[in-house]
Amino acid sequence: MAASVRPLTFSPYDPCARITAGEFWWATRTPAGPATLALRPSGGELLAEGYGPGAGWVVERADGIAGLRDDLTGFAELAAAHPLVAELAARHSGLRMPATGLLFPRVLRAVLEQKVTGTEAYRAYAATVRHFAEPAPGPVRLLLPPEPAAVAAAPYWVFHPFGVEQRRADTLRRAAAEADRLERCADSAEATRRLTAVPGIGPWTAAEVVRIAYGDPDAVSVGDYHVPNTVAWALAGEPRGDDARMLALLEPFRGHRGRVCRLLEADGVHAPRYGPRAPIRSFAGY
């Protein structure tokens, strides 16, 4: 379970989520109000407990949030076509893709990850959450993601002390203003269309959002700094690759291309790193 829900956390110090002692705690805003969800495996079952006005909403969707609604139909046959993918699918047979049913918390994180290192993105994310600090319900000390309306109303310079330049701040504020419409999207395809219609949001950000909000197993983060190299190295033994090469190599796994990338990530696969004296920087696209 921990590996499946780990994408819902932004480092072990995420102010909105925590994995500890076999339990997963996750604070969010739902259509029914603020909520905290606690998940813990017990005797082969998943126990879910909710707190706050949105408790019923998160408990009703707890199996999806844990990845138990993930549909692997057809993936075994696709994975068998490549020895490494088949090996990883077997090794991580319990890994599932979560689906939260909520877009804006992921939009917040994805926009702040655009074109910066992972460390810079986390600092901006944590500082933003703490700036709008609202305690989450429940016995664990967590904070709720900021209310979209509050983010939309904040001037861009509010985010400047967090290391967020005007371009990302404006993108985040525009997305926050569209949050209600985005949350009403019926599926991943509609959400992708609406997200990429927001200036400053491109394929990378949209894929990062729908892969978590809808558990989309085919969402590929086109424009990522590392993923094309990782895919090229893992699937073809090529130390470097661009987006076109990545998509070509993933095409045999269409329907589960994002799942293949997730398996590579879970197994720690990465392309050779050149220039060991240079700092490793993790950039993401729009």
Coordinates of C-alpha atoms in Angstrom, one line a residue:
M1 CA 0.0 0.0 0.0
A2 CA 2.8 2.4 0.9
A3 CA 4.3 2.2 -2.6
S4 CA 1.0 2.7 -4.2
V5 CA 0.0 5.8 -2.3
R6 CA 3.5 7.4 -2.2
P7 CA 2.8 9.5 -5.3
L8 CA 0.1 11.3 -3.2
T9 CA 2.9 12.6 -0.9
F10 CA 5.5 15.2 -1.7
S11 CA 8.5 14.0 0.3
P12 CA 8.2 12.5 3.8
Y13 CA 7.6 16.0 5.1
D14 CA 4.5 16.8 3.1
P15 CA 2.4 19.0 5.3
C16 CA -0.8 17.5 3.8
A17 CA 0.1 13.7 3.9
R18 CA 2.1 11.2 5.9
I19 CA 3.1 7.6 5.7
T20 CA 4.1 6.2 9.0
A21 CA 4.1 2.9 10.8
G22 CA 2.2 1.2 8.1
E23 CA -0.5 3.9 8.0
F24 CA -1.3 6.5 5.4
W25 CA -2.8 9.9 6.4
W26 CA -4.0 12.3 3.7
A27 CA -5.7 15.7 4.2
T28 CA -7.7 17.2 1.4
R29 CA -10.7 19.3 0.4
T30 CA -13.7 17.5 -1.0
P31 CA -17.0 18.6 -2.4
A32 CA -18.5 17.8 1.0
G33 CA -15.8 19.8 2.9
P34 CA -12.4 19.3 4.5
A35 CA -11.4 15.8 5.3
T36 CA -8.6 13.6 6.5
L37 CA -8.4 10.0 5.4
A38 CA -6.5 7.3 7.3
L39 CA -5.7 4.0 5.5
R40 CA -4.1 1.0 7.1
P41 CA -3.9 -2.7 5.9
S42 CA -5.0 -5.3 8.3
G43 CA -5.3 -9.0 7.8
G44 CA -5.5 -8.7 4.0
E45 CA -8.1 -6.0 4.2
L46 CA -7.9 -2.2 3.9
L47 CA -9.2 -0.2 6.8
A48 CA -10.3 3.3 6.1
E49 CA -11.3 6.0 8.6
G50 CA -12.3 9.5 7.8
Y51 CA -12.4 12.7 9.8
G52 CA -14.1 16.1 9.2
P53 CA -17.1 17.1 7.1
G54 CA -15.8 15.3 4.0
A55 CA -15.2 12.0 5.9
G56 CA -17.9 10.1 4.1
W57 CA -16.7 11.3 0.7
V58 CA -13.1 10.1 1.2
V59 CA -14.1 6.8 2.9
E60 CA -16.4 6.0 0.0
R61 CA -13.5 6.5 -2.4
A62 CA -10.8 5.0 -0.1
D63 CA -10.3 1.9 -2.3
G64 CA -9.7 4.2 -5.4
I65 CA -7.3 6.4 -3.4
A66 CA -5.4 3.3 -2.3
G67 CA -5.2 2.1 -6.0
L68 CA -7.6 -0.8 -5.6
R69 CA -9.8 0.4 -8.5
D70 CA -6.8 0.3 -10.8
D71 CA -7.6 -1.7 -13.9
L72 CA -4.7 -3.8 -15.1
T73 CA -6.7 -5.5 -17.8
G74 CA -4.5 -6.4 -20.8
F75 CA -1.2 -5.2 -19.1
A76 CA 0.2 -8.6 -18.5
E77 CA 0.1 -9.4 -22.2
L78 CA 1.7 -6.1 -23.1
A79 CA 4.4 -6.4 -20.5
A80 CA 5.4 -9.8 -21.7
A81 CA 6.6 -8.2 -25.0
H82 CA 9.6 -6.7 -23.2
P83 CA 11.7 -8.7 -20.7
L84 CA 12.5 -5.8 -18.4
V85 CA 8.9 -4.6 -18.2
A86 CA 7.7 -8.2 -17.6
E87 CA 10.3 -8.5 -14.8
L88 CA 9.2 -5.2 -13.2
A89 CA 5.5 -6.1 -13.5
A90 CA 6.2 -9.3 -11.6
R91 CA 8.5 -7.8 -9.0
H92 CA 6.0 -5.0 -8.3
S93 CA 2.9 -7.0 -8.8
G94 CA 1.1 -5.3 -5.9
L95 CA 1.8 -1.8 -7.1
R96 CA -1.3 0.1 -8.0
M97 CA -2.1 3.6 -9.4
P98 CA -4.2 5.7 -7.0
A99 CA -7.1 7.8 -8.2
T100 CA -8.1 10.6 -5.9
G101 CA -11.0 12.1 -7.9
L102 CA -9.6 15.6 -7.1
L103 CA -7.7 17.8 -9.4
F104 CA -6.6 21.1 -7.8
P105 CA -4.4 19.6 -5.0
R106 CA -2.4 18.0 -7.8
V107 CA -2.5 21.1 -10.0
L108 CA -0.9 23.0 -7.1
R109 CA 2.0 20.6 -6.8
A110 CA 2.5 20.1 -10.6
V111 CA 2.6 23.9 -11.4
L112 CA 5.1 24.5 -8.6
E113 CA 7.3 21.6 -10.1
Q114 CA 7.5 23.3 -13.5
K115 CA 11.1 24.0 -14.6
V116 CA 12.7 23.8 -11.2
T117 CA 14.6 21.2 -9.2
G118 CA 12.7 18.9 -6.9
T119 CA 14.1 20.6 -3.8
E120 CA 13.0 24.0 -5.1
A121 CA 9.5 22.7 -5.9
Y122 CA 9.0 21.1 -2.5
R123 CA 10.1 24.3 -0.7
A124 CA 7.6 26.3 -2.8
Y125 CA 4.8 23.8 -2.2
A126 CA 5.3 23.5 1.6
A127 CA 5.6 27.3 2.0
T128 CA 2.4 27.8 0.0
V129 CA 0.5 25.3 2.0
R130 CA 1.7 26.9 5.2
H131 CA 1.0 30.4 4.1
F132 CA -2.7 29.5 3.6
A133 CA -2.5 27.3 6.7
E134 CA -5.7 25.6 7.7
P135 CA -5.5 22.6 10.1
A136 CA -6.9 19.4 8.8
P137 CA -9.5 17.5 10.9
G138 CA -8.4 14.4 12.7
P139 CA -5.8 13.3 15.3
V140 CA -2.7 13.8 13.2
R141 CA -1.3 17.3 12.7
L142 CA -1.7 17.9 9.0
L143 CA -2.7 21.0 6.9
L144 CA -5.3 21.2 4.2
P145 CA -4.3 22.1 0.7
P146 CA -5.1 25.8 0.1
E147 CA -8.6 26.8 -1.0
P148 CA -8.6 27.5 -4.7
A149 CA -10.5 30.7 -4.3
A150 CA -7.8 32.0 -1.8
V151 CA -5.0 31.1 -4.3
A152 CA -6.9 32.8 -7.2
A153 CA -7.4 36.0 -5.1
A154 CA -3.7 36.2 -4.0
P155 CA -1.5 38.7 -5.9
Y156 CA 1.5 37.0 -7.6
W157 CA 4.0 38.7 -5.2
V158 CA 2.6 36.6 -2.3
F159 CA 4.4 33.6 -3.8
H160 CA 7.6 35.4 -4.5
P161 CA 9.2 34.7 -1.1
F162 CA 8.5 31.0 -1.7
G163 CA 10.8 31.1 -4.8
V164 CA 7.9 31.2 -7.2
E165 CA 8.4 33.6 -10.1
Q166 CA 5.5 35.5 -11.7
R167 CA 5.1 33.0 -14.5
R168 CA 4.3 30.0 -12.3
A169 CA 2.4 32.2 -9.8
D170 CA 0.1 33.5 -12.6
T171 CA -0.4 30.0 -13.9
L172 CA -1.3 28.7 -10.5
R173 CA -3.7 31.6 -10.0
R174 CA -5.4 31.0 -13.4
A175 CA -5.8 27.3 -12.6
A176 CA -7.2 28.1 -9.2
A177 CA -9.8 30.4 -10.8
E178 CA -10.8 27.5 -13.0
A179 CA -10.8 24.9 -10.2
D180 CA -14.6 24.4 -10.1
R181 CA -14.8 23.7 -13.8
L182 CA -11.8 21.4 -13.7
E183 CA -13.2 19.4 -10.8
R184 CA -16.4 18.7 -12.9
C185 CA -14.5 17.0 -15.7
A186 CA -15.9 13.6 -16.4
D187 CA -12.7 11.8 -17.3
S188 CA -9.0 12.1 -18.0
A189 CA -9.4 13.2 -21.6
E190 CA -11.7 16.1 -20.7
A191 CA -9.5 17.2 -17.8
T192 CA -6.5 17.2 -20.1
R193 CA -8.3 19.4 -22.6
R194 CA -9.4 21.9 -20.0
L195 CA -6.1 21.9 -18.2
T196 CA -4.0 22.6 -21.4
A197 CA -6.4 25.4 -22.2
V198 CA -5.1 27.3 -19.2
P199 CA -2.2 29.5 -20.2
G200 CA 1.0 28.1 -18.6
I201 CA -0.2 24.5 -18.4
G202 CA 1.0 22.1 -21.0
P203 CA 1.2 18.3 -21.6
W204 CA 3.6 17.6 -18.8
T205 CA 1.5 19.3 -16.1
A206 CA -1.7 17.8 -17.4
A207 CA -0.3 14.3 -17.3
E208 CA 1.0 14.8 -13.8
V209 CA -2.5 15.8 -12.7
V210 CA -4.7 13.2 -14.5
R211 CA -2.4 10.3 -13.6
I212 CA -3.2 10.9 -10.0
A213 CA -6.7 12.4 -10.1
Y214 CA -8.1 9.7 -12.4
G215 CA -5.5 7.0 -12.0
D216 CA -4.8 7.3 -15.7
P217 CA -2.4 4.4 -16.5
D218 CA -1.6 5.9 -20.0
A219 CA -0.6 9.4 -19.0
V220 CA 3.0 10.1 -20.0
S221 CA 4.8 13.2 -18.7
V222 CA 6.0 14.6 -22.1
G223 CA 8.5 17.3 -21.5
D224 CA 10.2 15.8 -18.4
Y225 CA 13.9 16.3 -18.1
H226 CA 14.7 12.7 -16.9
V227 CA 11.9 10.4 -18.0
P228 CA 12.8 10.2 -21.8
N229 CA 16.3 9.2 -20.8
T230 CA 15.1 6.6 -18.3
V231 CA 12.7 5.1 -20.9
A232 CA 15.3 5.0 -23.6
W233 CA 17.9 3.4 -21.3
A234 CA 15.5 0.8 -19.8
L235 CA 13.7 -0.2 -23.0
A236 CA 16.5 0.2 -25.6
G237 CA 19.8 0.5 -23.8
E238 CA 20.2 4.1 -25.1
P239 CA 21.7 6.5 -22.5
R240 CA 19.8 9.5 -23.9
G241 CA 16.4 10.0 -25.5
D242 CA 14.0 12.8 -26.4
D243 CA 10.2 12.9 -26.1
A244 CA 9.7 11.4 -29.6
R245 CA 12.0 8.5 -28.9
M246 CA 10.3 7.9 -25.5
L247 CA 6.8 7.8 -27.1
A248 CA 8.0 5.5 -29.8
L249 CA 9.4 3.0 -27.2
L250 CA 6.3 3.2 -25.1
E251 CA 3.9 2.8 -28.0
P252 CA 3.7 -1.0 -27.7
F253 CA 2.3 -0.4 -24.2
R254 CA -0.4 2.1 -25.2
G255 CA -3.1 2.1 -22.6
H256 CA -0.5 1.5 -19.9
R257 CA 2.4 3.8 -20.9
G258 CA 2.2 5.7 -17.7
R259 CA 2.2 2.5 -15.8
V260 CA 5.5 1.4 -17.4
C261 CA 7.0 4.8 -16.4
R262 CA 5.7 4.3 -12.9
L263 CA 7.3 0.8 -12.7
L264 CA 10.7 2.2 -13.8
E265 CA 10.4 4.8 -11.1
A266 CA 9.4 2.4 -8.4
D267 CA 12.4 0.2 -9.3
G268 CA 14.8 3.1 -9.2
V269 CA 15.8 2.7 -12.9
H270 CA 17.6 5.7 -14.3
A271 CA 19.9 6.4 -17.3
P272 CA 23.6 6.8 -16.7
R273 CA 24.5 10.2 -15.3
Y274 CA 27.3 12.0 -17.1
G275 CA 29.5 14.8 -15.6
P276 CA 29.6 13.5 -12.0
R277 CA 31.0 16.8 -10.7
A278 CA 27.9 18.8 -12.0
P279 CA 25.0 19.1 -9.6
I280 CA 22.0 16.9 -10.5
R281 CA 19.0 19.0 -11.4
S282 CA 15.5 17.7 -11.9
F283 CA 13.6 19.8 -14.3
A284 CA 10.0 19.3 -15.5
G285 CA 8.1 20.8 -18.4
Y286 CA 4.9 22.7 -18.6

